[in-house]
Short mmCIF file of C-alpha atoms in Angstrom, two decimals:
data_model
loop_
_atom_site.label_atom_id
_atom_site.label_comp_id
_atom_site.label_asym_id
_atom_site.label_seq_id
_atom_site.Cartn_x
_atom_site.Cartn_y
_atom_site.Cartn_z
CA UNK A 238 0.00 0.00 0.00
CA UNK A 239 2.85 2.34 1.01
CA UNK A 240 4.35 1.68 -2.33
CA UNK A 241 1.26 2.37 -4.27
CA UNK A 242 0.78 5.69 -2.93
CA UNK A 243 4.74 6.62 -3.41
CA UNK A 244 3.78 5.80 -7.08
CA UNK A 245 0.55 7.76 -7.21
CA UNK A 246 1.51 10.90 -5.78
CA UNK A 247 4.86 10.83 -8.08
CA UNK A 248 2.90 10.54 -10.98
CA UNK A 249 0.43 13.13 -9.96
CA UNK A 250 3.05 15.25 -9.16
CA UNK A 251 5.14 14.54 -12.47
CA UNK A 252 2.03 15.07 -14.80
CA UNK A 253 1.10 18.68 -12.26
CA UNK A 254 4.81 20.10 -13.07
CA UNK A 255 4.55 19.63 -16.70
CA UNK A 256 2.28 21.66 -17.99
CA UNK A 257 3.44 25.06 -16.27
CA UNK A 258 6.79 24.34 -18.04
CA UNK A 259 5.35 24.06 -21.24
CA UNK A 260 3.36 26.79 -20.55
CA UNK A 261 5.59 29.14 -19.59
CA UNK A 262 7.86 28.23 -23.15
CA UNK A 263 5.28 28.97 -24.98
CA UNK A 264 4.46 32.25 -23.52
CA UNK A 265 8.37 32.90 -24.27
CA UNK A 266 7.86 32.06 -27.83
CA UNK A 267 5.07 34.20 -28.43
CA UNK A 268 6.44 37.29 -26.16
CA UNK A 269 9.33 36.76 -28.40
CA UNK A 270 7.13 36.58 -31.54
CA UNK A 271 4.51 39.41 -31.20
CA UNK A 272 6.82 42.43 -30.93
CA UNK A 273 8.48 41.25 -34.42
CA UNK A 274 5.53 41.23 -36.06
CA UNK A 275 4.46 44.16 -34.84
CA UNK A 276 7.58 45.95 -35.85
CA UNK A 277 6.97 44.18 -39.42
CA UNK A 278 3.47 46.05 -39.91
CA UNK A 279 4.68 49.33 -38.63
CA UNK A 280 7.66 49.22 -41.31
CA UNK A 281 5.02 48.24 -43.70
CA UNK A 282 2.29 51.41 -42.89
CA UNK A 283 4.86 53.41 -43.01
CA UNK A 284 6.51 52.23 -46.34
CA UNK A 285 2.31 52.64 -47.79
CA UNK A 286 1.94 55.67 -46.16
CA UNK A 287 5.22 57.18 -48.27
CA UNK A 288 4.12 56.11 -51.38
CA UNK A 289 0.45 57.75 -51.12
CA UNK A 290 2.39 61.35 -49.93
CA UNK A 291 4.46 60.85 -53.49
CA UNK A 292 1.55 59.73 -55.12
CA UNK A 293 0.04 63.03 -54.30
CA UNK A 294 2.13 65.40 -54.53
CA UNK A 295 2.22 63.92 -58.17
CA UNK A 296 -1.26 64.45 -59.19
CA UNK A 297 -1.17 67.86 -57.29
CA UNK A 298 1.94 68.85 -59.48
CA UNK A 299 0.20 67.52 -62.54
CA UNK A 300 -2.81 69.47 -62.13
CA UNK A 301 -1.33 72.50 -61.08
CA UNK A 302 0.78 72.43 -64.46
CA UNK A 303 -2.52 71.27 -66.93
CA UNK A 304 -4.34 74.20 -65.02
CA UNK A 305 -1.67 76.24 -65.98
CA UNK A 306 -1.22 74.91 -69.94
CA UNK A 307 -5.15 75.72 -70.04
CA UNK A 308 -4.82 78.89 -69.03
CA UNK A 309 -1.91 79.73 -71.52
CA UNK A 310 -3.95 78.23 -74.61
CA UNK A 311 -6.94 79.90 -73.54
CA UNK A 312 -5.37 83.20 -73.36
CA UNK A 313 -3.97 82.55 -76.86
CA UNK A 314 -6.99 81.36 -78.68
CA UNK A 315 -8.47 84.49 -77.43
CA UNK A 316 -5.63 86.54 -79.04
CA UNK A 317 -5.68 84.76 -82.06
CA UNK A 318 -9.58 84.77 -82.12
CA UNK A 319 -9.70 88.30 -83.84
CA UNK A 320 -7.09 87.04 -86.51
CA UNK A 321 -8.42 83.76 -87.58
CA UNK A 322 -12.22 83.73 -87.61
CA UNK A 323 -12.08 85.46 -91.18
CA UNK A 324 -9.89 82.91 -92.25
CA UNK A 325 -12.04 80.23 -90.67
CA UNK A 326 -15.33 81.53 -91.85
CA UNK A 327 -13.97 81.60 -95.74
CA UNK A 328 -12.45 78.03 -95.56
CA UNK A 329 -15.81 76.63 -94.40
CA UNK A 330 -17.59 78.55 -96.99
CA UNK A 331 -15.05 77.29 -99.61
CA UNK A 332 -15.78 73.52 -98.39
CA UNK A 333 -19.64 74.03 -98.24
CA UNK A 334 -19.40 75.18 -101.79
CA UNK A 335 -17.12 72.35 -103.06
CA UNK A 336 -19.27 69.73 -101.50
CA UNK A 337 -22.41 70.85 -102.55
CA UNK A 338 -20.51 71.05 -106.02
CA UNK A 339 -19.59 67.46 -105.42
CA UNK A 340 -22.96 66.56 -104.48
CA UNK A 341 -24.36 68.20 -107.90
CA UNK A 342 -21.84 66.35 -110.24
CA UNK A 343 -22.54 63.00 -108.46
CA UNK A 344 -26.22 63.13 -108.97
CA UNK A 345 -25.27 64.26 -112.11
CA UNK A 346 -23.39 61.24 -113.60
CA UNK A 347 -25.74 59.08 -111.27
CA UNK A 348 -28.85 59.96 -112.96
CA UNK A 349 -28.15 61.86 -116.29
CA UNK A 350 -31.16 63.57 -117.75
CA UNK A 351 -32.18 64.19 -121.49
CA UNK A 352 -31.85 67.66 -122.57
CA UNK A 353 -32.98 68.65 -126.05
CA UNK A 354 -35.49 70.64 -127.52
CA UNK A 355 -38.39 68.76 -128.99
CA UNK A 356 -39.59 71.29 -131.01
CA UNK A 357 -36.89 70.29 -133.42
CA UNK A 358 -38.13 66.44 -133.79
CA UNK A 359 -40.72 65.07 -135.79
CA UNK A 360 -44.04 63.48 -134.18
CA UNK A 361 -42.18 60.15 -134.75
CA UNK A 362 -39.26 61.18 -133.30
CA UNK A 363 -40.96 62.36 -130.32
CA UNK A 364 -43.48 58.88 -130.37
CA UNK A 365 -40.06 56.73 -130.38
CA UNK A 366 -38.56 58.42 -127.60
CA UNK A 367 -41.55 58.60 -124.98
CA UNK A 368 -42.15 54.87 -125.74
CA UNK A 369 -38.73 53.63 -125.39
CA UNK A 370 -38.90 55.94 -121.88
CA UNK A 371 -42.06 54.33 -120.61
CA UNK A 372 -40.80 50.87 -121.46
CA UNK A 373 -37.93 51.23 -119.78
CA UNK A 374 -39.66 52.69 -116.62
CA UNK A 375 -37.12 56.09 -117.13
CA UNK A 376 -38.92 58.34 -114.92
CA UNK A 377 -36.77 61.31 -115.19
CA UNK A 378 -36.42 61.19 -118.89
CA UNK A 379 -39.71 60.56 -119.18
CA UNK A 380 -41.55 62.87 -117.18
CA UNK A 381 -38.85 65.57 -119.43
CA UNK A 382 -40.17 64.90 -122.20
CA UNK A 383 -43.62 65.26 -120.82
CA UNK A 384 -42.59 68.59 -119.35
CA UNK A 385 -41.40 69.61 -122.72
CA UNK A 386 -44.48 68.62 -124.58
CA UNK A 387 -46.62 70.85 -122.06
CA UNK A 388 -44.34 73.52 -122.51
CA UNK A 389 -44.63 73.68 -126.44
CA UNK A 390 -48.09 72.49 -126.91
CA UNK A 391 -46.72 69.18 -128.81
CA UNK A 392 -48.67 66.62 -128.48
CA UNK A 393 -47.16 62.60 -129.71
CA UNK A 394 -49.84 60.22 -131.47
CA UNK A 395 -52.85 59.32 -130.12
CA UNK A 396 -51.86 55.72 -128.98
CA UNK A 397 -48.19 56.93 -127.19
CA UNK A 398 -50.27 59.79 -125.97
CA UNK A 399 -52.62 57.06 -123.94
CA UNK A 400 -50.19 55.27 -123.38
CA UNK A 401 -48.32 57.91 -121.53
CA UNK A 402 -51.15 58.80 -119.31
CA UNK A 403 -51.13 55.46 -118.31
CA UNK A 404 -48.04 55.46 -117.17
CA UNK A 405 -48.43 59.53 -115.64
CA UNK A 406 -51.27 57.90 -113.70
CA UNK A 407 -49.00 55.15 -112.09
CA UNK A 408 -46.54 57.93 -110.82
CA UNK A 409 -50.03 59.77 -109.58
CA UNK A 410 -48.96 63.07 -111.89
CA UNK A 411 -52.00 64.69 -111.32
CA UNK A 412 -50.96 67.89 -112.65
CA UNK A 413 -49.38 66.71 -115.88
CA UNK A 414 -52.63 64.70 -116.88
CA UNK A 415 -54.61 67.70 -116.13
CA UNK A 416 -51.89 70.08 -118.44
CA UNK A 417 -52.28 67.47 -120.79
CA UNK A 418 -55.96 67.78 -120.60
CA UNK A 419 -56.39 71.32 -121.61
CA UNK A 420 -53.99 71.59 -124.41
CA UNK A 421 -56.56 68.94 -125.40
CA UNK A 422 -59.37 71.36 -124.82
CA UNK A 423 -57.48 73.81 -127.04
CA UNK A 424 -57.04 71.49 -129.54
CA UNK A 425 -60.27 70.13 -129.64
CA UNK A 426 -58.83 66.46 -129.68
CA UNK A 427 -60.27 63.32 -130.69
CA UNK A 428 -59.37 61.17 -127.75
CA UNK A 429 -61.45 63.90 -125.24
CA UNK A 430 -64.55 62.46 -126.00
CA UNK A 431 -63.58 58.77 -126.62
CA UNK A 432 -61.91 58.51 -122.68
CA UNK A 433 -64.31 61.24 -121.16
CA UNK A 434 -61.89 64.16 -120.29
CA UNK A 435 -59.00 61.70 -119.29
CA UNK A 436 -61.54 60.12 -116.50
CA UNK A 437 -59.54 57.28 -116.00
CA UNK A 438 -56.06 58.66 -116.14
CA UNK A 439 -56.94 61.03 -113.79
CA UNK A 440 -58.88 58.99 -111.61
CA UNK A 441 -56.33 56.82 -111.00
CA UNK A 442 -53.20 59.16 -110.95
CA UNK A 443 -55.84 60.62 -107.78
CA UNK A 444 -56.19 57.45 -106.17
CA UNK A 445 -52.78 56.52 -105.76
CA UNK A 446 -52.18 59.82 -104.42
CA UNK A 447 -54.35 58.75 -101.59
CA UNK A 448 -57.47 61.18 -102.74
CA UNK A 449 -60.28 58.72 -102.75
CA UNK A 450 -63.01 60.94 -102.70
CA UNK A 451 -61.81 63.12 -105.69
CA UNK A 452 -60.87 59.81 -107.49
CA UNK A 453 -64.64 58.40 -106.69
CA UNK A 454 -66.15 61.42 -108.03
CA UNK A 455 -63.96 61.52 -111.15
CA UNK A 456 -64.63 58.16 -112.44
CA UNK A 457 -68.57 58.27 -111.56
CA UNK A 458 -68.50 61.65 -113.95
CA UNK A 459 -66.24 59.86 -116.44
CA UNK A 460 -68.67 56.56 -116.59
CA UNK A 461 -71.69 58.54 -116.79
CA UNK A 462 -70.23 60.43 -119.85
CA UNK A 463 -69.14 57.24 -121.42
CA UNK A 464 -72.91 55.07 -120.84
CA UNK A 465 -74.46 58.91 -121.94
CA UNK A 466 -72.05 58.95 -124.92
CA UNK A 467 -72.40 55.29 -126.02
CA UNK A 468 -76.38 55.46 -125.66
CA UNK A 469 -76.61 58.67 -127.78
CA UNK A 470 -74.17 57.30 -130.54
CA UNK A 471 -76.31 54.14 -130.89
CA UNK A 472 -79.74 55.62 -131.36
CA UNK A 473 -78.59 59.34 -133.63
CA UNK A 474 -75.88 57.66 -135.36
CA UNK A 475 -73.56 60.66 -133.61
CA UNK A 476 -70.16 58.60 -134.80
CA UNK A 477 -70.85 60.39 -138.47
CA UNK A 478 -71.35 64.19 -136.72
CA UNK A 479 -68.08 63.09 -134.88
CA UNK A 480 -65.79 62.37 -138.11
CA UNK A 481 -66.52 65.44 -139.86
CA UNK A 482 -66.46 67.14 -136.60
CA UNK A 483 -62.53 65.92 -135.62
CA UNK A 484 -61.68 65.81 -139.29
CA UNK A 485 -57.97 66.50 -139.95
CA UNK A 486 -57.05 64.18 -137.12
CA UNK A 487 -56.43 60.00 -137.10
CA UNK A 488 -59.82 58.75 -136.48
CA UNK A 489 -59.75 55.18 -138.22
CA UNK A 490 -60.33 53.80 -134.89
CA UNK A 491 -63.04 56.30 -133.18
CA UNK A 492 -65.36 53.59 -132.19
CA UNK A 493 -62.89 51.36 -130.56
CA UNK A 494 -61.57 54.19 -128.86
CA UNK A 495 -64.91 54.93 -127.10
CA UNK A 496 -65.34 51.07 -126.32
CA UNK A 497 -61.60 51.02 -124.83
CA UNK A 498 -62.63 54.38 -122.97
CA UNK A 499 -65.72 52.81 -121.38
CA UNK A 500 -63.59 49.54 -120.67
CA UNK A 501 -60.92 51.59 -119.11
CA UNK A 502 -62.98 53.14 -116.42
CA UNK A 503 -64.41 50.07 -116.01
CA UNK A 504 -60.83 48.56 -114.75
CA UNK A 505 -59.83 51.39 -112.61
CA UNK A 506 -63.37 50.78 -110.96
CA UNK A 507 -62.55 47.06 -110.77
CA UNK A 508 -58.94 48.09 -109.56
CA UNK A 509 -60.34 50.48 -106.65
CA UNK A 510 -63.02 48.23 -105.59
CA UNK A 511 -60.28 45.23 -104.66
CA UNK A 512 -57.68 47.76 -103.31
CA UNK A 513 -60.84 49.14 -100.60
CA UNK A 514 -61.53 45.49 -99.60
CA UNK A 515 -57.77 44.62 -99.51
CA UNK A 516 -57.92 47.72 -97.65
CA UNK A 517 -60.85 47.62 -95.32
CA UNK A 518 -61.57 50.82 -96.12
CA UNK A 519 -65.37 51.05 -94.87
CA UNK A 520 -65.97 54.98 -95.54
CA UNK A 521 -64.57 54.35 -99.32
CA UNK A 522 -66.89 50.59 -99.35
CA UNK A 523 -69.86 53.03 -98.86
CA UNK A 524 -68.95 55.59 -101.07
CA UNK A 525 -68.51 52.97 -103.74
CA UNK A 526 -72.11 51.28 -102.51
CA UNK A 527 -73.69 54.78 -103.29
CA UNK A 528 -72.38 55.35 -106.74
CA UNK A 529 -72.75 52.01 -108.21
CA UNK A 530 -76.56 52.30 -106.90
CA UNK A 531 -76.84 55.76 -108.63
CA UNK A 532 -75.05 53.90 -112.05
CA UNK A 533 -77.27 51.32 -111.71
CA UNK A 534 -80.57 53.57 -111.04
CA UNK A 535 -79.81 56.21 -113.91
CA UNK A 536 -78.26 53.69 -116.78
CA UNK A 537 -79.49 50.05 -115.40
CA UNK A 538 -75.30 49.34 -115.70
CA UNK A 539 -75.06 46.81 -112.98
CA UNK A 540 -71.16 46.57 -113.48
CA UNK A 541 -70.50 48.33 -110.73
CA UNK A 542 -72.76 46.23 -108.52
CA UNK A 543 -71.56 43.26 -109.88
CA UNK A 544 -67.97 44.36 -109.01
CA UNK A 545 -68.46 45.06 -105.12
CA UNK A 546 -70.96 41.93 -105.04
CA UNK A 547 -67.95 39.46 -106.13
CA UNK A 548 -65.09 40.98 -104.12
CA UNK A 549 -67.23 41.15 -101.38
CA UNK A 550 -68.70 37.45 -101.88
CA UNK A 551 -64.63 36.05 -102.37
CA UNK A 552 -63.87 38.00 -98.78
CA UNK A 553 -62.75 35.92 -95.94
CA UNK A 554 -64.45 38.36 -93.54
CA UNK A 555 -68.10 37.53 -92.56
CA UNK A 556 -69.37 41.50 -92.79
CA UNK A 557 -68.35 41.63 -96.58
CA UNK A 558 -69.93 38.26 -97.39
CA UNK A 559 -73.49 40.02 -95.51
CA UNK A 560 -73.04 42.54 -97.32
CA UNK A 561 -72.83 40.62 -100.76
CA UNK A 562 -76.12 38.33 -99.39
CA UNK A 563 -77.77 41.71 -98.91
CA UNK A 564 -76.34 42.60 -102.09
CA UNK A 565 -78.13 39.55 -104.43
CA UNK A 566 -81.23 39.11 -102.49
CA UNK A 567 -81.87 42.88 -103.46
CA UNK A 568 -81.22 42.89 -107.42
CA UNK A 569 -82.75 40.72 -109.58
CA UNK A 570 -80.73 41.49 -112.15
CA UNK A 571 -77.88 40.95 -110.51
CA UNK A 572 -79.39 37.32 -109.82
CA UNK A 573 -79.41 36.91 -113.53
CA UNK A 574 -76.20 38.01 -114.14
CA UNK A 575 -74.13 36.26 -111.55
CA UNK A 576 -76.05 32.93 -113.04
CA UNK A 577 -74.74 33.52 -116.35
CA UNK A 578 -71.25 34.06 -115.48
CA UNK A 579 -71.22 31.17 -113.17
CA UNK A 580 -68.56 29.41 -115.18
CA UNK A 581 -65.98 32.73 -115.09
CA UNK A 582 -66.54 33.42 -111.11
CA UNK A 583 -65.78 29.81 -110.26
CA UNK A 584 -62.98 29.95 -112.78
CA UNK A 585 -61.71 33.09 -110.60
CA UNK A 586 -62.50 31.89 -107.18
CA UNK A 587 -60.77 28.11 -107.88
CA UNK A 588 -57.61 30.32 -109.42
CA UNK A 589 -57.10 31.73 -106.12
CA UNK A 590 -57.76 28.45 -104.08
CA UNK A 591 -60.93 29.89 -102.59
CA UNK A 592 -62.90 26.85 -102.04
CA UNK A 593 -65.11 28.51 -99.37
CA UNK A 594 -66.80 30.88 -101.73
CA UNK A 595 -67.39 28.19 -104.51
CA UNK A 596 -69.03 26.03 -101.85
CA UNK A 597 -71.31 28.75 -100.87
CA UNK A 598 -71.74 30.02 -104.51
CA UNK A 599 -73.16 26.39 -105.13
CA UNK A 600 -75.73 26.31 -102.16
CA UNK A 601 -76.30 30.11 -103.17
CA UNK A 602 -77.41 28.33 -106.42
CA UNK A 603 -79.19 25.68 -105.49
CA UNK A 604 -81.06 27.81 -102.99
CA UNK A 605 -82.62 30.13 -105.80
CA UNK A 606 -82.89 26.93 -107.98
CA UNK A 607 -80.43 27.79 -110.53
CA UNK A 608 -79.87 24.12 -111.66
CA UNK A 609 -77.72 24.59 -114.61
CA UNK A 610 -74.95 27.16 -113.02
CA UNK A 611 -75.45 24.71 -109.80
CA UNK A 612 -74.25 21.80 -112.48
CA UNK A 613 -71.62 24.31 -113.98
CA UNK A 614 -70.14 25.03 -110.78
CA UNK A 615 -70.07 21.10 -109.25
CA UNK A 616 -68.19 20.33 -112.84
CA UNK A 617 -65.55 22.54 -112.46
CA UNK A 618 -64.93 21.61 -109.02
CA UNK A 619 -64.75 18.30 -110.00
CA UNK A 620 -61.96 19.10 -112.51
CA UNK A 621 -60.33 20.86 -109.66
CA UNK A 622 -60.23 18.19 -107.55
CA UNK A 623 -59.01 15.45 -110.07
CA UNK A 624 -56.14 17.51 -110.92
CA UNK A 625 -55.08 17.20 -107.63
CA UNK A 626 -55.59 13.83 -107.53
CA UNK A 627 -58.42 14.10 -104.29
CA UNK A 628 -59.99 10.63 -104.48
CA UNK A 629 -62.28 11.62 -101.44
CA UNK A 630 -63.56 15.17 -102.71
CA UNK A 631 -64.01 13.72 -106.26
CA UNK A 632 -66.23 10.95 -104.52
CA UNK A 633 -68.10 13.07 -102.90
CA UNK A 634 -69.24 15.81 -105.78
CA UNK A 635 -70.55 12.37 -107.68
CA UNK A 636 -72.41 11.74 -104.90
CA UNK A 637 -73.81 14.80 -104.78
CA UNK A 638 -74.88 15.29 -108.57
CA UNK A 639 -76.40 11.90 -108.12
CA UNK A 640 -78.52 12.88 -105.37
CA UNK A 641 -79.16 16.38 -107.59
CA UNK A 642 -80.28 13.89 -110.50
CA UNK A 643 -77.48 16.44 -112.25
CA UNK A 644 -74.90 13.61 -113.35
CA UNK A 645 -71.36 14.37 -114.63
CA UNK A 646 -70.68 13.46 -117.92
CA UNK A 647 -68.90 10.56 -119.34
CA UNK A 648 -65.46 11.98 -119.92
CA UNK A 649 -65.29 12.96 -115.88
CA UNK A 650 -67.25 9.69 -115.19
CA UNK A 651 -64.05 8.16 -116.82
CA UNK A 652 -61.19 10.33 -114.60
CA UNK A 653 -62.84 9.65 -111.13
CA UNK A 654 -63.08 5.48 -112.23
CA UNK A 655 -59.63 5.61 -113.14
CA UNK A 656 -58.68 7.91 -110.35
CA UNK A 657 -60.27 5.30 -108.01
CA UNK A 658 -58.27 2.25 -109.86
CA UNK A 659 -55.04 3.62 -109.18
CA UNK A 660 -55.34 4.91 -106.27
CA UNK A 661 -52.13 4.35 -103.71
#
């Protein structure tokens, strides 16, 4: 027992005066340690703190002499001011002038224009070279020839003379067709009466200037003329009293011309009536509603009618095709005459793809009992259909004309039987 506790208390004792020693070395290293490092960061701050006075007094020395420098130019340029803004102000001049100079002989070779006096060419001189210009689309050449044909009062035949109105009214020169027009006047020409004062010219040359209202009024005046002019040549025989009238002028072709001038404004009507509806242009729609009713009223011309009733019935958008329903349940006439021409409007409508409105032309058709253009109709959609090879839609048109008791014939009999052999 004695020996047990001599070992205990020299191992408690042994493992007690340890740790003090350790201790107390390590408290030498790091009260050895901590005043170098400290020294280390002071050297360092002050080392930083060196380099930021010199980095100063740098900038300060740098600013001080670009303060300086401004001040010196400053006070020169306003010496100097007096002296050189004369020579300033008549070097830009100079360059202003030379550019613009620049600027003139580059449009210059860029677009060269025609200068000559046509009062020194002959009528076919003068044809010749406004053709060639309006084939050619030559704007600029063109429209100086025009100019010089105002000026002088020298008019070209009667055929380039249409046919450069035609081309005036594309590039919506108003005012040339109108110059045009009353040298005309002067001249009592021909070609007044046979196109109604330049109706359609103008008309159009108005329209794509974005006057619809003037162009509306212009080609109702101009078609009225015509249907008055046409009526009153076929019952007084007014072609003769015209010859002798216009004698001294071309007039081999008199009557055509008048048939041309009525078919003319028909076109530009045809033209503005699928431009509004491209357009959805209601206020022009109604406009066009109000004269074709007054054509229609004061001539019985349904043309006009006929026109908005078609574009209106081939529209996509369910207010035109009301408006075309309205339209044929109205006008007998126009009944009639979209019956007839049941052949040419499905022609149209399948040349555009626009199944829809030959499907509801058909029950349209067959609604007012219209067997034949119902037959007419159902045949060319067959035809249709076959040439692109539709087995099913084919099928079901033969159906249908059997259950009409309106068969197809035996040619088309023939395609769908072979169409159905070799089917894939």
């Amino acid at each position: 027992m004695a020996m047990l506790r001599r070992l205990t208390t020299r191992t408690t004792t042994t493992a007690g005066a340890n740790p003090p020693r350790t201790l107390q070395k390590f408290q030498n290293c790091i009260a050895f340690l901590i005043p170098s490092w400290h020294n280390l960061t002071q050297k360092k701050s002050t080392q930083v703190d060196a380099i930021d006075c010199f980095t100063n007094e740098l900038v300060l020395r740098r600013c001080k002499k670009w303060e300086e420098l401004k001040e010196n130019v400053c006070q020169s340029l306003n010496q100097k001011d007096s002296s050189v803004s004369c020579s300033t102000t008549n070097l830009r001049e100079s360059m202003h002038m030379m550019s613009k100079a620049i600027k003139t002989d580059f449009e210059a070779l860029r677009s060269p224009k025609l200068v000559l006096d046509i009062r020194s060419l002959s009528q076919a001189q003068l044809d010749n070279l406004l053709i060639s210009t309006v084939e050619i689309k030559n704007k600029l050449d063109f429209l100086y020839l025009v100019q010089q044909c105002i000026r002088w009062q020298y008019l070209p035949s009667n055929e380039v003379l249409i046919a450069s109105l035609k081309y005036l009214s594309t590039l919506s020169a108003v005012q040339q067709i109108e110059s045009f027009l009353e040298i005309c006047k002067q001249q009592k020409h021909p070609l007044l009466e046979a196109y109604t004062d330049f109706a359609p010219f103008k008309a159009m040359a108005l329209w794509r200037h974005g006057r619809s209202d003037m162009a509306l009024t212009t080609l109702h005046q101009g078609y009225d003329k015509a249907l008055q002019a046409l009526h009153h040549q076929a019952l007084h025989g007014h072609h003769q009293e015209l010859l002798q009238h216009i004698q001294g002028y071309d007039s081999s072709n008199l009557m055509a011309s008048n048939g041309n001038g009525k078919r003319m404004i028909r076109a530009a009507f045809r033209t503005i009536i699928e431009e509004t509806l491209i357009k959805k242009s209601e206020a022009v729609l109604v406009s066009l509603m109000e004269i074709a009713h007054a054509i229609y009223s004061k001539h019985n011309d349904i043309f006009v009618i006929a026109c908005v009733w078609k574009q209106c019935f081939a529209s996509e958008w369910f207010c035109d095709q009301k408006s075309a329903t309205d339209l044929f349940e109205s006008n007998v006439d126009l009944q009639q005459l979209v019956a007839k021409k049941s052949g040419s409007l499905v022609t149209s409508f399948l040349s555009h793809n626009n199944l829809d409105a030959v499907h509801r032309i058909i029950e349209l058709f067959l609604q007012y009992k219209e067997r034949e253009a119902c037959f007419n109709c159902l045949s060319l959609l067959f035809g249709y259909h076959h040439h692109h090879k539709d087995l099913r839609a084919c099928a079901e048109i033969v159906k249908s004309c059997n259950e009409l008791s309106m068969p197809l014939n035996e040619t088309q009999n023939e395609q769908f039987l072979y169409l159905f052999l070799n089917q894939e």
